[in-house]
mmCIF file of C-alpha atoms in Angstrom:
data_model
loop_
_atom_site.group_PDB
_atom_site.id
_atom_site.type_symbol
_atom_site.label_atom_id
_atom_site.label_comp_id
_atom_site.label_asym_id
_atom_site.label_seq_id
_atom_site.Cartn_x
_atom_site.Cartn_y
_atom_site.Cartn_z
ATOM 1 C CA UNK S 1257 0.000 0.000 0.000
ATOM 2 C CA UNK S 1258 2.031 2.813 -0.925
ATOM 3 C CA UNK S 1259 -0.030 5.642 -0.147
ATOM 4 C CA UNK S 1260 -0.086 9.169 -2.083
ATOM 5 C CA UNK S 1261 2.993 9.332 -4.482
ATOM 6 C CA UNK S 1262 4.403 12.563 -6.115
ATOM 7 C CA UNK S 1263 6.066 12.720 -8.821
ATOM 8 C CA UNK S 1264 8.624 14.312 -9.531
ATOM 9 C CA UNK S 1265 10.482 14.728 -5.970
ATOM 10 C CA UNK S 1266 12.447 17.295 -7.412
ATOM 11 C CA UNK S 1267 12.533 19.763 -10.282
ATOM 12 C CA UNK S 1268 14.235 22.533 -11.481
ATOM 13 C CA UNK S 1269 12.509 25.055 -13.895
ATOM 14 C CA UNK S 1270 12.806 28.048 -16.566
ATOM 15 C CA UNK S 1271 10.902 31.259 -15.839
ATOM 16 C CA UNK S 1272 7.992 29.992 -18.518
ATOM 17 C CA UNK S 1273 7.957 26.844 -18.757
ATOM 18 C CA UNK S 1274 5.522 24.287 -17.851
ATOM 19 C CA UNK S 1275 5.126 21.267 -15.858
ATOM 20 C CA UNK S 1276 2.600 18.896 -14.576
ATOM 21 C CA UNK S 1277 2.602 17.360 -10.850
ATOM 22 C CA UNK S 1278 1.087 14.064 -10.546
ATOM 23 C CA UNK S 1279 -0.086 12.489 -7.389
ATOM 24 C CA UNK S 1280 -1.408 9.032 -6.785
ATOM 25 C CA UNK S 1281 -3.765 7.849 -4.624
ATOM 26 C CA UNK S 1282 -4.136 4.087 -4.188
ATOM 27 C CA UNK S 1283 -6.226 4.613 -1.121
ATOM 28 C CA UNK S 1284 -10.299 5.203 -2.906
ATOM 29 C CA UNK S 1285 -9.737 8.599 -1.154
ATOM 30 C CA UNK S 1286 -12.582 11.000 -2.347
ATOM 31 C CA UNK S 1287 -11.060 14.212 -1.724
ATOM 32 C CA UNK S 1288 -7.319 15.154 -2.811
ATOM 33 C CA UNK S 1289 -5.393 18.688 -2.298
ATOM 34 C CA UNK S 1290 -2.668 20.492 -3.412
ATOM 35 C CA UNK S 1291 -0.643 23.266 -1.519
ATOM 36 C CA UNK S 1292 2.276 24.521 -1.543
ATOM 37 C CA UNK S 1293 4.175 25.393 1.757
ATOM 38 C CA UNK S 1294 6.581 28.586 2.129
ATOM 39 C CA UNK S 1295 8.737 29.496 5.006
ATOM 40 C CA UNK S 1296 7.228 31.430 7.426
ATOM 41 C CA UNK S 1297 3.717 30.740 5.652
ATOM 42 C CA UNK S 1298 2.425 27.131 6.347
ATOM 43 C CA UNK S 1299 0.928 25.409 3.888
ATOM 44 C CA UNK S 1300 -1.524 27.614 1.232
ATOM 45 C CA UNK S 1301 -4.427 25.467 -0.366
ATOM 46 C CA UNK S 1302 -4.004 26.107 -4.140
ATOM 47 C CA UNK S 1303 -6.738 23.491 -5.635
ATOM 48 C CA UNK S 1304 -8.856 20.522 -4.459
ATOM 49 C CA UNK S 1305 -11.370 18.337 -5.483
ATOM 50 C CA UNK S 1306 -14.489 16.293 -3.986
ATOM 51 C CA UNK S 1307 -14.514 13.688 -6.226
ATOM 52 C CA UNK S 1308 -13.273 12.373 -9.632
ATOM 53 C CA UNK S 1309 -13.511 15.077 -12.053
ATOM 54 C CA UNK S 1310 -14.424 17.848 -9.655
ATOM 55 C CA UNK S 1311 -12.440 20.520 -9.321
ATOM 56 C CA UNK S 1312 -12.352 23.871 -7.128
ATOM 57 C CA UNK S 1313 -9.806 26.989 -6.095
ATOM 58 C CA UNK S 1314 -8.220 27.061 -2.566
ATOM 59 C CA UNK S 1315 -6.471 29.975 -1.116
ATOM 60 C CA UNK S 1316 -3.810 30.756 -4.048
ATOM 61 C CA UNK S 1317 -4.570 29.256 -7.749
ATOM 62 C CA UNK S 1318 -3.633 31.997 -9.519
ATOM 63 C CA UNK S 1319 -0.947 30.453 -11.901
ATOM 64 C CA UNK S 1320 -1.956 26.822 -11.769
ATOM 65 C CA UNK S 1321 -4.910 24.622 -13.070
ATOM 66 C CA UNK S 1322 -5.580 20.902 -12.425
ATOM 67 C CA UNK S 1323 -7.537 18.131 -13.649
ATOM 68 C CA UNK S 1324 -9.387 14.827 -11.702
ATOM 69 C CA UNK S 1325 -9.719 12.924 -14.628
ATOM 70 C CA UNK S 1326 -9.225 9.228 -12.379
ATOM 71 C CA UNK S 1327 -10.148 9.230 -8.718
ATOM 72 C CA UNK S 1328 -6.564 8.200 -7.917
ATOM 73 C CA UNK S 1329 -4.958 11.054 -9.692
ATOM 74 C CA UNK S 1330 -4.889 14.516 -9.172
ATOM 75 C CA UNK S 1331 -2.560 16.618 -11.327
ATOM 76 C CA UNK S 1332 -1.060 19.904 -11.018
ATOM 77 C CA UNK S 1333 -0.572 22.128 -13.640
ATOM 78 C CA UNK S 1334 1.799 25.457 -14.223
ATOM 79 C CA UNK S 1335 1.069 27.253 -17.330
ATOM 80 C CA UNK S 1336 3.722 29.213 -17.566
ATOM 81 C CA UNK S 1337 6.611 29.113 -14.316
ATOM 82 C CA UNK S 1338 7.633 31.975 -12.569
ATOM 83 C CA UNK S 1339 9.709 32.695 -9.371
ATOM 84 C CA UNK S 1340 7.387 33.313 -7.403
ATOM 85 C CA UNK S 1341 6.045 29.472 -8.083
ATOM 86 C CA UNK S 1342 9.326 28.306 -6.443
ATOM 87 C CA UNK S 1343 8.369 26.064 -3.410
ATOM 88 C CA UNK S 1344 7.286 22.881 -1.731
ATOM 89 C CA UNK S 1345 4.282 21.301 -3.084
ATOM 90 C CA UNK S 1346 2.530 18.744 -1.535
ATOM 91 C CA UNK S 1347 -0.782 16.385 -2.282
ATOM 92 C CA UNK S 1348 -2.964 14.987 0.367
ATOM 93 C CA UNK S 1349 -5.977 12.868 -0.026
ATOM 94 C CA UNK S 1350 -8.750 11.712 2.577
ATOM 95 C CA UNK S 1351 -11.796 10.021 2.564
ATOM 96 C CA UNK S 1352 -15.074 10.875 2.158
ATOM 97 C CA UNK S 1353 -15.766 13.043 5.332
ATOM 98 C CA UNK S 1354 -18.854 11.479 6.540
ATOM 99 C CA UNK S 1355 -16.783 8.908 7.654
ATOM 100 C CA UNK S 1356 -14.872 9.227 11.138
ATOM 101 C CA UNK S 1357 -11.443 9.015 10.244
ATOM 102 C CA UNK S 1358 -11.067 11.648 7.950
ATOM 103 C CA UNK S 1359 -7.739 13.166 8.100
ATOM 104 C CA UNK S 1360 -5.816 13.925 5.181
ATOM 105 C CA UNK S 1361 -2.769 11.894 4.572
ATOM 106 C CA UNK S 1362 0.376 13.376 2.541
ATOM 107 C CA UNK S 1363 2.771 12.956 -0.003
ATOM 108 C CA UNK S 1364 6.439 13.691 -0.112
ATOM 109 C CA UNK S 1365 6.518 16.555 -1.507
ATOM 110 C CA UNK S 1366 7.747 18.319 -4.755
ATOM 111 C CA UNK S 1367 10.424 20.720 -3.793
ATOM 112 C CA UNK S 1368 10.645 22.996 -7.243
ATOM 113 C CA UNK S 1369 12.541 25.798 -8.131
ATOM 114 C CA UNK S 1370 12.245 28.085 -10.928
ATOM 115 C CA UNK S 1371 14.544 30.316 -11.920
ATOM 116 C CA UNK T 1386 -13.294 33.140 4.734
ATOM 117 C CA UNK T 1387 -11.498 30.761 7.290
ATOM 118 C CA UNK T 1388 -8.471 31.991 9.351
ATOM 119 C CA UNK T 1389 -6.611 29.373 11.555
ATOM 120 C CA UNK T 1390 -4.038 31.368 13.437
ATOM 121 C CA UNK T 1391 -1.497 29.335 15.904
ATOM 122 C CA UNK T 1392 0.636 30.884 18.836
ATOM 123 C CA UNK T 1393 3.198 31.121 19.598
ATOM 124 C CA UNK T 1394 4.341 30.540 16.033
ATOM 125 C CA UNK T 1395 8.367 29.795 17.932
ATOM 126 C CA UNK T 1396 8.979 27.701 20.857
ATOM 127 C CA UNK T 1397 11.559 26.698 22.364
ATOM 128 C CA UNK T 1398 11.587 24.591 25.994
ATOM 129 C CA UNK T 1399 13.581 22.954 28.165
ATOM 130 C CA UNK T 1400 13.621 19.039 28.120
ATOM 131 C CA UNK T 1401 10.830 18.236 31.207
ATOM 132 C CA UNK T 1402 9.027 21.565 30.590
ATOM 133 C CA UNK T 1403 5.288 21.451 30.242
ATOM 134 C CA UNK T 1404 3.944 24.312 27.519
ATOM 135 C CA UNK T 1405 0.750 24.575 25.309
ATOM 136 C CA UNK T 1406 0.322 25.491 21.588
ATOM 137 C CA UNK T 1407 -2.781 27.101 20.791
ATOM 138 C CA UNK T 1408 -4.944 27.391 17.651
ATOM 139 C CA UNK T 1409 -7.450 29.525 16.836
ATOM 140 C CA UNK T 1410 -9.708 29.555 13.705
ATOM 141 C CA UNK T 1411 -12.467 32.372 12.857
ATOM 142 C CA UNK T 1412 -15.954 30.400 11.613
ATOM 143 C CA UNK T 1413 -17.862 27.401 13.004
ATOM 144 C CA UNK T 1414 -16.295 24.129 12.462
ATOM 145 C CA UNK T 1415 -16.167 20.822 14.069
ATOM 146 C CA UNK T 1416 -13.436 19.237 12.645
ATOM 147 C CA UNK T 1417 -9.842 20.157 14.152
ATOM 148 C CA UNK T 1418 -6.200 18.025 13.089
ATOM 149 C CA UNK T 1419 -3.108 17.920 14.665
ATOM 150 C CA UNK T 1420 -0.268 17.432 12.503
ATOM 151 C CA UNK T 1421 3.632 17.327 12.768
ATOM 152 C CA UNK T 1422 6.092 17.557 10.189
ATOM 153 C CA UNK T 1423 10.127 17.085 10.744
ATOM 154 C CA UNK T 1424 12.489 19.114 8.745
ATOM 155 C CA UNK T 1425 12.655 18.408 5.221
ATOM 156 C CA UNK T 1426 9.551 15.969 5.612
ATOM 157 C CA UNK T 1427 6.316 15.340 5.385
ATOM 158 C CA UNK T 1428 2.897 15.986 7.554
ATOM 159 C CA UNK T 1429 2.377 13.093 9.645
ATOM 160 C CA UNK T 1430 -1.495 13.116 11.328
ATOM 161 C CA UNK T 1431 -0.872 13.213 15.151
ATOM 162 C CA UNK T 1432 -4.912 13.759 16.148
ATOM 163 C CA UNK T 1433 -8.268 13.908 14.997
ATOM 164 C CA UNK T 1434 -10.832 15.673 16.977
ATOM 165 C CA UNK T 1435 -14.030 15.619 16.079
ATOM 166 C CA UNK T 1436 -16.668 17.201 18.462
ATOM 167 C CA UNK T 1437 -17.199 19.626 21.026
ATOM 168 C CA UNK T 1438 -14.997 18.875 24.140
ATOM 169 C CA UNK T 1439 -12.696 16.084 22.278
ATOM 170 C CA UNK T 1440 -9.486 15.001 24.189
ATOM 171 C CA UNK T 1441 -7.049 12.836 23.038
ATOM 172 C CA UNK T 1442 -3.774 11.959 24.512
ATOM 173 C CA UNK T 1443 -0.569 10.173 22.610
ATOM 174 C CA UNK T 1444 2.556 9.921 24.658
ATOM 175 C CA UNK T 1445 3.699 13.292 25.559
ATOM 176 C CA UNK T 1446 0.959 15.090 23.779
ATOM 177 C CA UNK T 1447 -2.735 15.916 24.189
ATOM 178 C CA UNK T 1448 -5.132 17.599 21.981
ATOM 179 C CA UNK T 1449 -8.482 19.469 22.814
ATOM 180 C CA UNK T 1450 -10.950 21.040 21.267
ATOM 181 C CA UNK T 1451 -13.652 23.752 22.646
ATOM 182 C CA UNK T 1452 -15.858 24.296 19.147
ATOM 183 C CA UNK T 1453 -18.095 27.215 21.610
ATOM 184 C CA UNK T 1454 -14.619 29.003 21.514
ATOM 185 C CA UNK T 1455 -13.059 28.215 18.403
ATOM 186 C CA UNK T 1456 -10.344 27.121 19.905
ATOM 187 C CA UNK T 1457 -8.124 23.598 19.940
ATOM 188 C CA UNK T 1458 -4.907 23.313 22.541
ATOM 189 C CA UNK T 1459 -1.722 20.856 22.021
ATOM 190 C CA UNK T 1460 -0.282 20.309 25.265
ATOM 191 C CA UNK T 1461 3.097 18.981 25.449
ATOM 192 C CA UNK T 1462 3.935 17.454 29.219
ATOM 193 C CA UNK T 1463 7.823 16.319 30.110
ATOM 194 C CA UNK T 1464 9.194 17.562 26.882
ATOM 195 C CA UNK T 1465 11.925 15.602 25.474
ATOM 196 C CA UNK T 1466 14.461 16.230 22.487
ATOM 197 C CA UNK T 1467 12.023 13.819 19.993
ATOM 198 C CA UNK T 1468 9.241 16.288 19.897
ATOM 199 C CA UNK T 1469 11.375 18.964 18.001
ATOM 200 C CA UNK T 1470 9.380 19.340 14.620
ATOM 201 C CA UNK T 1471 6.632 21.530 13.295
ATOM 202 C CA UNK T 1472 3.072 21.485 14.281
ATOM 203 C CA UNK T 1473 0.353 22.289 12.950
ATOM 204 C CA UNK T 1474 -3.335 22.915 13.580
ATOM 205 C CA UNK T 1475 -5.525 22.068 10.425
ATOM 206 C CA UNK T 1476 -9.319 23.351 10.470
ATOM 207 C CA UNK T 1477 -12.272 21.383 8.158
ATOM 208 C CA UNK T 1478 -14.652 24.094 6.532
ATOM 209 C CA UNK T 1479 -17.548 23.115 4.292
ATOM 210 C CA UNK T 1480 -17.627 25.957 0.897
ATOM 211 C CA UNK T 1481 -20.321 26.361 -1.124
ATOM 212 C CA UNK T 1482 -23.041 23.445 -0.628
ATOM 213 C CA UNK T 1483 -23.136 19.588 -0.396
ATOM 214 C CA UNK T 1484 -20.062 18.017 0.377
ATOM 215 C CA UNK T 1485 -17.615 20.684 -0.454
ATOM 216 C CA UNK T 1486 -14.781 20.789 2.389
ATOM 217 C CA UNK T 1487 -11.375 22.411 2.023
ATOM 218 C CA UNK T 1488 -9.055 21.892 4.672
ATOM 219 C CA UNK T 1489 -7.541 25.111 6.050
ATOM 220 C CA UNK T 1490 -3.972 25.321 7.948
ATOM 221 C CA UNK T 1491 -2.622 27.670 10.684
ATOM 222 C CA UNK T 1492 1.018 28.384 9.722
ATOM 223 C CA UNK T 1493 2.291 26.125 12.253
ATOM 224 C CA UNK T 1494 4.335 26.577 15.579
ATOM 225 C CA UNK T 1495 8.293 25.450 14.960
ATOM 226 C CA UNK T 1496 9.356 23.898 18.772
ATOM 227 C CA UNK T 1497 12.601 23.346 19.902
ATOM 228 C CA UNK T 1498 13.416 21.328 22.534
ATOM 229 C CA UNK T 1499 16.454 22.281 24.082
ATOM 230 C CA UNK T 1500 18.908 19.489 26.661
#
């Protein structure tokens, strides 16, 4: 049972070019996140979504889209990379929440810099 | 919109010291996580708390929540060296209707425990 995988771990980007984050799920989680974590800031919801092919804007998705095309995936998108995108990214998935145990559980992280 | 604020947002203790993080979040909810996160890691769920009045003790460390007040303590008794990580306090909000929940953090409280 491996959990919820990112890929890539790490990445190093141009100021405009794109990328795609993937995380896996192999858990029938319902909902999956992304944020991105800055020092000093915690961790900033950018997208989630409720369900397969659901979608909806957290705190800061300016910049990014993403798509829940599979339940297990959920992929992050940057359109065009700036500095300012330079960070920690991380995915988390939990179940559905009428269910007791419903914390989120996290990947690895995506540590990417753009420069 | 939701604001989880934590305090003090640095700590640092003697080992055996007994202190208390607090977290405070701005609209109704009655969902409240505990996570911790070592450097360069992942979040790794430490409680789930799920009503009005919820305890729950691991180890070193118990969790409360008071939904009247808004409020959710982490109590760390007899502090020892291990507990030196990140925590953070992680609030549930429903958006919109249905089953809509984003997951909100405070920007965590870095403690150091000192010999």
């Amino acid at each position: 049972n491996a959990g919820v995988t990112q890929t890539p771990k790490f990445r190093v980007l141009k100021t405009g070019q794109s990328m795609t984050l993937l995380c896996a799920q192999d858990m029938n989680h319902e909902y999956m996140y992304w944020y991105r974590q800055d020092p000093g800031m915690g961790l900033r919801l950018i997208h989630y979504s409720v369900g397969e092919g659901t979608t909806a804007k957290g705190e800061v998705p300016d910049g990014y889209n993403v798509s829940r095309l599979k339940k297990q995936n959920f992929l992050l998108g940057l359109e065009s990379a700036a500095p300012s995108q330079t960070s920690v990214y991380f995915c988390a998935s939990r179940i559905d929440r009428g269910l007791p145990n419903t914390e989120a559980f996290f990947g690895q992280g995506t540590r990417l810099t753009v420069v | 919109e939701l604001k989880v604020e934590q305090n003090p947002l640095f700590l640092s203790m003697q080992e055996g010291k007994n202190y208390t993080i607090y977290c405070n979040y701005s609209t109704t909810s009655d969902r409240l996580y505990w996570y911790r996160q070592d450097p360069g890691k992942s979040l790794e769920s430490l409680f789930v708390l799920l009503s009005n009045g919820a305890v729950k003790q691991e180890g070193r460390l118990m969790a409360s929540l008071d939904t009247k007040a808004r409020l959710s303590t982490l109590h760390i008794t007899a502090a020892v060296h291990d507990l030196s990580a990140t925590y953070f306090c992680a609030v549930d909000s429903q958006t919109g209707g249905g089953s809509n929940y984003k997951l909100t953090f405070g920007k965590g409280t870095l403690l150091t425990v000192n010999p």
